[in-house]
PDB file of C-alpha atoms in Angstrom:
ATOM      1  CA  MET A  48      -0.056  -0.049   0.051  1.00  0.00           C
ATOM      2  CA  THR A  49       1.523   3.543  -1.202  1.00  0.00           C
ATOM      3  CA  ASP A  50       1.262   6.283   1.640  1.00  0.00           C
ATOM      4  CA  ASP A  51      -0.756   8.488  -1.141  1.00  0.00           C
ATOM      5  CA  SER A  52      -3.318   6.019  -1.148  1.00  0.00           C
ATOM      6  CA  TRP A  53      -3.464   4.949   2.452  1.00  0.00           C
ATOM      7  CA  ILE A  54      -6.441   7.333   3.348  1.00  0.00           C
ATOM      8  CA  ASP A  55      -8.452   6.253   0.393  1.00  0.00           C
ATOM      9  CA  ILE A  56      -7.852   2.652   1.084  1.00  0.00           C
ATOM     10  CA  PHE A  57      -8.659   2.806   4.740  1.00  0.00           C
ATOM     11  CA  ALA A  58     -11.895   4.869   4.052  1.00  0.00           C
ATOM     12  CA  ARG A  59     -13.107   2.243   1.422  1.00  0.00           C
ATOM     13  CA  GLN A  60     -12.980  -0.553   4.330  1.00  0.00           C
ATOM     14  CA  LEU A  61     -15.043   1.511   6.937  1.00  0.00           C
ATOM     15  CA  LYS A  62     -18.892   1.024   7.006  1.00  0.00           C
ATOM     16  CA  SER A  63     -19.675   0.926  10.622  1.00  0.00           C
ATOM     17  CA  GLY A  64     -18.159   0.891  14.087  1.00  0.00           C
ATOM     18  CA  ILE A  65     -15.945   3.345  15.779  1.00  0.00           C
ATOM     19  CA  VAL A  66     -12.548   4.534  14.864  1.00  0.00           C
ATOM     20  CA  ALA A  67     -10.408   6.345  17.416  1.00  0.00           C
ATOM     21  CA  ILE A  68      -7.505   8.559  16.250  1.00  0.00           C
ATOM     22  CA  ASP A  69      -5.030   9.166  18.954  1.00  0.00           C
ATOM     23  CA  GLY A  70      -1.626  10.614  19.853  1.00  0.00           C
ATOM     24  CA  PRO A  71       0.286  13.541  21.180  1.00  0.00           C
ATOM     25  CA  SER A  72      -0.961  17.064  20.720  1.00  0.00           C
ATOM     26  CA  GLY A  73       0.125  18.560  17.402  1.00  0.00           C
ATOM     27  CA  ALA A  74       0.618  15.253  15.788  1.00  0.00           C
ATOM     28  CA  GLY A  75      -1.994  15.689  13.282  1.00  0.00           C
ATOM     29  CA  LYS A  76      -4.880  13.694  14.348  1.00  0.00           C
ATOM     30  CA  SER A  77      -7.432  16.533  13.444  1.00  0.00           C
ATOM     31  CA  THR A  78      -5.759  16.884   9.823  1.00  0.00           C
ATOM     32  CA  LEU A  79      -6.249  12.953   9.501  1.00  0.00           C
ATOM     33  CA  ALA A  80      -9.725  12.910  10.893  1.00  0.00           C
ATOM     34  CA  ASP A  81     -10.654  15.655   8.527  1.00  0.00           C
ATOM     35  CA  ALA A  82      -9.107  13.977   5.517  1.00  0.00           C
ATOM     36  CA  LEU A  83     -10.457  10.695   6.406  1.00  0.00           C
ATOM     37  CA  VAL A  84     -14.257  12.196   6.691  1.00  0.00           C
ATOM     38  CA  ARG A  85     -13.838  14.172   3.331  1.00  0.00           C
ATOM     39  CA  THR A  86     -12.686  10.808   1.770  1.00  0.00           C
ATOM     40  CA  LEU A  87     -15.758   9.001   3.512  1.00  0.00           C
ATOM     41  CA  ASN A  88     -18.234  11.694   2.202  1.00  0.00           C
ATOM     42  CA  ASP A  89     -16.913  11.476  -1.466  1.00  0.00           C
ATOM     43  CA  LEU A  90     -17.380   7.664  -1.226  1.00  0.00           C
ATOM     44  CA  GLY A  91     -21.225   8.115   0.296  1.00  0.00           C
ATOM     45  CA  THR A  92     -20.165   6.788   3.514  1.00  0.00           C
ATOM     46  CA  PRO A  93     -22.098   8.320   6.124  1.00  0.00           C
ATOM     47  CA  VAL A  94     -20.023   9.417   9.363  1.00  0.00           C
ATOM     48  CA  VAL A  95     -19.944  11.261  12.590  1.00  0.00           C
ATOM     49  CA  LEU A  96     -16.895  12.929  13.840  1.00  0.00           C
ATOM     50  CA  ILE A  97     -16.319  13.604  17.551  1.00  0.00           C
ATOM     51  CA  ARG A  98     -13.307  15.655  19.009  1.00  0.00           C
ATOM     52  CA  THR A  99     -12.148  15.223  22.402  1.00  0.00           C
ATOM     53  CA  ASP A 100     -11.311  18.725  22.526  1.00  0.00           C
ATOM     54  CA  ASP A 101     -15.023  19.283  22.709  1.00  0.00           C
ATOM     55  CA  PHE A 102     -14.706  17.629  26.189  1.00  0.00           C
ATOM     56  CA  ALA A 103     -11.027  18.302  27.492  1.00  0.00           C
ATOM     57  CA  THR A 104     -10.000  21.282  29.292  1.00  0.00           C
ATOM     58  CA  TRP A 105      -6.538  22.208  30.621  1.00  0.00           C
ATOM     59  CA  ASP A 106      -7.277  21.475  33.873  1.00  0.00           C
ATOM     60  CA  ASP A 107      -8.796  18.134  33.181  1.00  0.00           C
ATOM     61  CA  PRO A 108      -7.185  16.550  30.343  1.00  0.00           C
ATOM     62  CA  VAL A 109      -8.693  13.361  30.367  1.00  0.00           C
ATOM     63  CA  GLY A 110     -10.980  12.999  33.466  1.00  0.00           C
ATOM     64  CA  TRP A 111     -14.307  14.216  31.196  1.00  0.00           C
ATOM     65  CA  TRP A 112     -14.333  10.530  29.576  1.00  0.00           C
ATOM     66  CA  PRO A 113     -17.621   9.791  31.599  1.00  0.00           C
ATOM     67  CA  GLU A 114     -19.390  12.411  29.812  1.00  0.00           C
ATOM     68  CA  LEU A 115     -18.088  11.397  26.246  1.00  0.00           C
ATOM     69  CA  ASP A 116     -19.028   7.813  27.278  1.00  0.00           C
ATOM     70  CA  GLU A 117     -22.657   8.726  28.384  1.00  0.00           C
ATOM     71  CA  GLU A 118     -23.337  11.341  25.767  1.00  0.00           C
ATOM     72  CA  VAL A 119     -21.507   9.834  22.587  1.00  0.00           C
ATOM     73  CA  LEU A 120     -20.745   6.125  23.014  1.00  0.00           C
ATOM     74  CA  ARG A 121     -23.539   5.051  24.961  1.00  0.00           C
ATOM     75  CA  SER A 122     -26.095   6.894  22.378  1.00  0.00           C
ATOM     76  CA  TYR A 123     -23.599   5.150  19.546  1.00  0.00           C
ATOM     77  CA  TRP A 124     -24.385   1.744  20.966  1.00  0.00           C
ATOM     78  CA  ARG A 125     -28.099   2.557  21.391  1.00  0.00           C
ATOM     79  CA  GLY A 126     -28.368   3.934  17.877  1.00  0.00           C
ATOM     80  CA  HIS A 127     -29.424   7.216  19.266  1.00  0.00           C
ATOM     81  CA  ASP A 128     -28.298  10.789  18.124  1.00  0.00           C
ATOM     82  CA  PHE A 129     -25.548  12.364  19.956  1.00  0.00           C
ATOM     83  CA  ARG A 130     -26.621  15.146  22.071  1.00  0.00           C
ATOM     84  CA  PHE A 131     -23.584  16.882  23.962  1.00  0.00           C
ATOM     85  CA  HIS A 132     -22.235  20.205  25.004  1.00  0.00           C
ATOM     86  CA  PRO A 133     -19.186  21.064  23.436  1.00  0.00           C
ATOM     87  CA  ARG A 134     -16.646  23.136  25.330  1.00  0.00           C
ATOM     88  CA  VAL A 135     -16.549  26.875  24.556  1.00  0.00           C
ATOM     89  CA  TRP A 136     -13.393  28.694  25.241  1.00  0.00           C
ATOM     90  CA  ARG A 137     -13.392  32.284  26.734  1.00  0.00           C
ATOM     91  CA  ASP A 138     -10.310  33.934  27.980  1.00  0.00           C
ATOM     92  CA  GLY A 139      -8.442  30.478  28.189  1.00  0.00           C
ATOM     93  CA  THR A 140     -11.034  28.889  30.051  1.00  0.00           C
ATOM     94  CA  ALA A 141     -13.380  26.184  28.674  1.00  0.00           C
ATOM     95  CA  GLU A 142     -17.022  25.861  29.803  1.00  0.00           C
ATOM     96  CA  PRO A 143     -19.879  23.758  28.326  1.00  0.00           C
ATOM     97  CA  GLY A 144     -21.539  25.427  25.547  1.00  0.00           C
ATOM     98  CA  PRO A 145     -24.853  25.191  23.766  1.00  0.00           C
ATOM     99  CA  ARG A 146     -26.166  21.820  23.248  1.00  0.00           C
ATOM    100  CA  VAL A 147     -25.263  20.103  19.843  1.00  0.00           C
ATOM    101  CA  TRP A 148     -27.472  17.375  18.269  1.00  0.00           C
ATOM    102  CA  LEU A 149     -25.792  15.324  15.751  1.00  0.00           C
ATOM    103  CA  ARG A 150     -27.681  12.445  13.839  1.00  0.00           C
ATOM    104  CA  TRP A 151     -26.589   8.981  14.518  1.00  0.00           C
ATOM    105  CA  GLU A 152     -24.737   7.155  11.713  1.00  0.00           C
ATOM    106  CA  PRO A 153     -23.194   3.568  11.792  1.00  0.00           C
ATOM    107  CA  LEU A 154     -19.523   4.966  11.503  1.00  0.00           C
ATOM    108  CA  LEU A 155     -18.254   7.174  14.504  1.00  0.00           C
ATOM    109  CA  ILE A 156     -14.736   8.789  14.383  1.00  0.00           C
ATOM    110  CA  ILE A 157     -13.443   9.957  17.582  1.00  0.00           C
ATOM    111  CA  GLU A 158     -10.461  11.952  17.353  1.00  0.00           C
ATOM    112  CA  GLY A 159      -8.017  13.273  20.243  1.00  0.00           C
ATOM    113  CA  VAL A 160      -5.741  12.533  22.833  1.00  0.00           C
ATOM    114  CA  SER A 161      -6.944   9.541  24.970  1.00  0.00           C
ATOM    115  CA  SER A 162      -9.504   8.463  22.403  1.00  0.00           C
ATOM    116  CA  ALA A 163      -7.935   4.728  22.249  1.00  0.00           C
ATOM    117  CA  ARG A 164      -7.666   4.440  25.926  1.00  0.00           C
ATOM    118  CA  ALA A 165      -7.590   1.164  27.498  1.00  0.00           C
ATOM    119  CA  PRO A 166     -11.332   1.083  28.665  1.00  0.00           C
ATOM    120  CA  VAL A 167     -12.787   1.882  25.067  1.00  0.00           C
ATOM    121  CA  ARG A 168     -10.344  -0.234  23.179  1.00  0.00           C
ATOM    122  CA  PRO A 169     -12.576  -3.654  23.190  1.00  0.00           C
ATOM    123  CA  GLN A 170     -15.506  -1.429  21.378  1.00  0.00           C
ATOM    124  CA  LEU A 171     -13.161   0.011  18.547  1.00  0.00           C
ATOM    125  CA  ARG A 172     -13.018  -1.157  15.179  1.00  0.00           C
ATOM    126  CA  HIS A 173      -9.892   0.618  14.592  1.00  0.00           C
ATOM    127  CA  ALA A 174      -7.367   2.533  16.870  1.00  0.00           C
ATOM    128  CA  LEU A 175      -4.952   4.692  14.791  1.00  0.00           C
ATOM    129  CA  TRP A 176      -1.952   6.276  16.436  1.00  0.00           C
ATOM    130  CA  LEU A 177       0.052   9.296  14.930  1.00  0.00           C
ATOM    131  CA  ASP A 178       3.397  10.152  16.278  1.00  0.00           C
ATOM    132  CA  GLY A 179       3.747  13.487  14.412  1.00  0.00           C
ATOM    133  CA  GLY A 180       7.548  14.281  14.628  1.00  0.00           C
ATOM    134  CA  THR A 181       9.294  15.195  17.605  1.00  0.00           C
ATOM    135  CA  GLU A 182       8.007  16.791  20.962  1.00  0.00           C
ATOM    136  CA  ALA A 183       9.617  20.207  19.972  1.00  0.00           C
ATOM    137  CA  GLU A 184       7.811  20.063  16.478  1.00  0.00           C
ATOM    138  CA  ARG A 185       4.437  19.159  17.914  1.00  0.00           C
ATOM    139  CA  LEU A 186       4.632  22.009  20.374  1.00  0.00           C
ATOM    140  CA  GLU A 187       5.301  24.592  17.572  1.00  0.00           C
ATOM    141  CA  ARG A 188       2.480  23.064  15.606  1.00  0.00           C
ATOM    142  CA  GLY A 189       0.152  23.489  18.562  1.00  0.00           C
ATOM    143  CA  VAL A 190       1.324  27.059  19.218  1.00  0.00           C
ATOM    144  CA  ALA A 191       0.590  27.994  15.376  1.00  0.00           C
ATOM    145  CA  ARG A 192      -2.900  26.305  15.914  1.00  0.00           C
ATOM    146  CA  ASP A 193      -3.622  27.758  19.530  1.00  0.00           C
ATOM    147  CA  GLY A 194      -1.457  30.899  19.747  1.00  0.00           C
ATOM    148  CA  GLU A 195       1.497  32.142  21.552  1.00  0.00           C
ATOM    149  CA  ALA A 196      -0.387  32.667  24.555  1.00  0.00           C
ATOM    150  CA  GLU A 197      -1.324  28.946  25.177  1.00  0.00           C
ATOM    151  CA  ARG A 198       2.565  27.941  24.864  1.00  0.00           C
ATOM    152  CA  ALA A 199       2.880  27.302  28.625  1.00  0.00           C
ATOM    153  CA  ASN A 200      -0.368  25.358  28.421  1.00  0.00           C
ATOM    154  CA  LEU A 201       0.771  23.303  25.859  1.00  0.00           C
ATOM    155  CA  ARG A 202       3.978  22.338  27.536  1.00  0.00           C
ATOM    156  CA  ARG A 203       2.059  21.316  30.756  1.00  0.00           C
ATOM    157  CA  TRP A 204      -0.281  19.364  28.400  1.00  0.00           C
ATOM    158  CA  GLN A 205       2.699  17.529  26.802  1.00  0.00           C
ATOM    159  CA  ASP A 206       4.148  16.677  30.135  1.00  0.00           C
ATOM    160  CA  PHE A 207       0.572  15.204  31.215  1.00  0.00           C
ATOM    161  CA  GLU A 208       0.123  13.247  27.888  1.00  0.00           C
ATOM    162  CA  ARG A 209       3.893  11.783  27.887  1.00  0.00           C
ATOM    163  CA  GLY A 210       2.867  10.371  31.458  1.00  0.00           C
ATOM    164  CA  TRP A 211      -0.617   9.255  30.236  1.00  0.00           C
ATOM    165  CA  PHE A 212       0.449   7.355  27.214  1.00  0.00           C
ATOM    166  CA  ALA A 213       3.117   5.608  29.238  1.00  0.00           C
ATOM    167  CA  VAL A 214       0.624   4.231  31.702  1.00  0.00           C
ATOM    168  CA  ASP A 215      -2.137   3.444  29.303  1.00  0.00           C
ATOM    169  CA  ASN A 216       0.381   2.084  26.759  1.00  0.00           C
ATOM    170  CA  THR A 217      -1.888   3.386  23.941  1.00  0.00           C
ATOM    171  CA  ARG A 218       0.616   3.438  21.188  1.00  0.00           C
ATOM    172  CA  ALA A 219       1.262  -0.299  21.542  1.00  0.00           C
ATOM    173  CA  HIS A 220      -2.351  -1.086  20.944  1.00  0.00           C
ATOM    174  CA  CYS A 221      -2.802   1.201  17.996  1.00  0.00           C
ATOM    175  CA  ASP A 222      -2.119   0.820  14.306  1.00  0.00           C
ATOM    176  CA  VAL A 223       0.732   3.556  13.876  1.00  0.00           C
ATOM    177  CA  VAL A 224       0.005   5.815  10.667  1.00  0.00           C
ATOM    178  CA  PRO A 225       3.138   6.808   8.779  1.00  0.00           C
ATOM    179  CA  ASP A 226       3.916  10.548   8.891  1.00  0.00           C
ATOM    180  CA  SER A 227       3.885  10.614   5.116  1.00  0.00           C
ATOM    181  CA  VAL A 228       0.165   9.748   5.405  1.00  0.00           C
ATOM    182  CA  LEU A 229      -0.283  13.265   7.030  1.00  0.00           C
ATOM    183  CA  ARG A 230       1.674  15.081   4.480  1.00  0.00           C
ATOM    184  CA  GLN A 231      -0.713  13.646   1.698  1.00  0.00           C
ATOM    185  CA  ALA A 232      -3.539  14.484   3.872  1.00  0.00           C
ATOM    186  CA  THR A 233      -2.674  18.371   3.680  1.00  0.00           C
ATOM    187  CA  LEU A 234      -2.415  18.438   0.036  1.00  0.00           C
TER     188      LEU A 234
END
């Protein structure tokens, strides 16, 4: 399989189930998720994309999981639409925003740090991991995305996720997506 066709080949095998796209901050998870959703839409495959950033906060990097479990995963398995309150950021602080209602589809992609955590792995059809370069490169991508004012928060986040991934052993339980796939996804 050539890297430039990876997303297309992967998308063609997806019809239902849950796909998690995990890895450290700034690794390219959102880029891959967006490219995968575009490809699935082009193929006529209905899909819902949920981002863990809609639940996480600087102060609670992964403790929000019960909310995602109740409002997304349990709804998915019951075949119910998804109703949740994505975080809205104001002055560097996240708070629950207006309620969002997304139609249930047989294919669900969950993108973000800790999306392939141990408790959910048995429920996943696929767990993907992105390395996204060095920690310094990922930090600079995060700063470019979120702004220089968030550099200290992003560094703290990197410290947290380094420990999280070591304890959860996430990468070892995922299919590692080559960095070259992300280069193609941005074209």
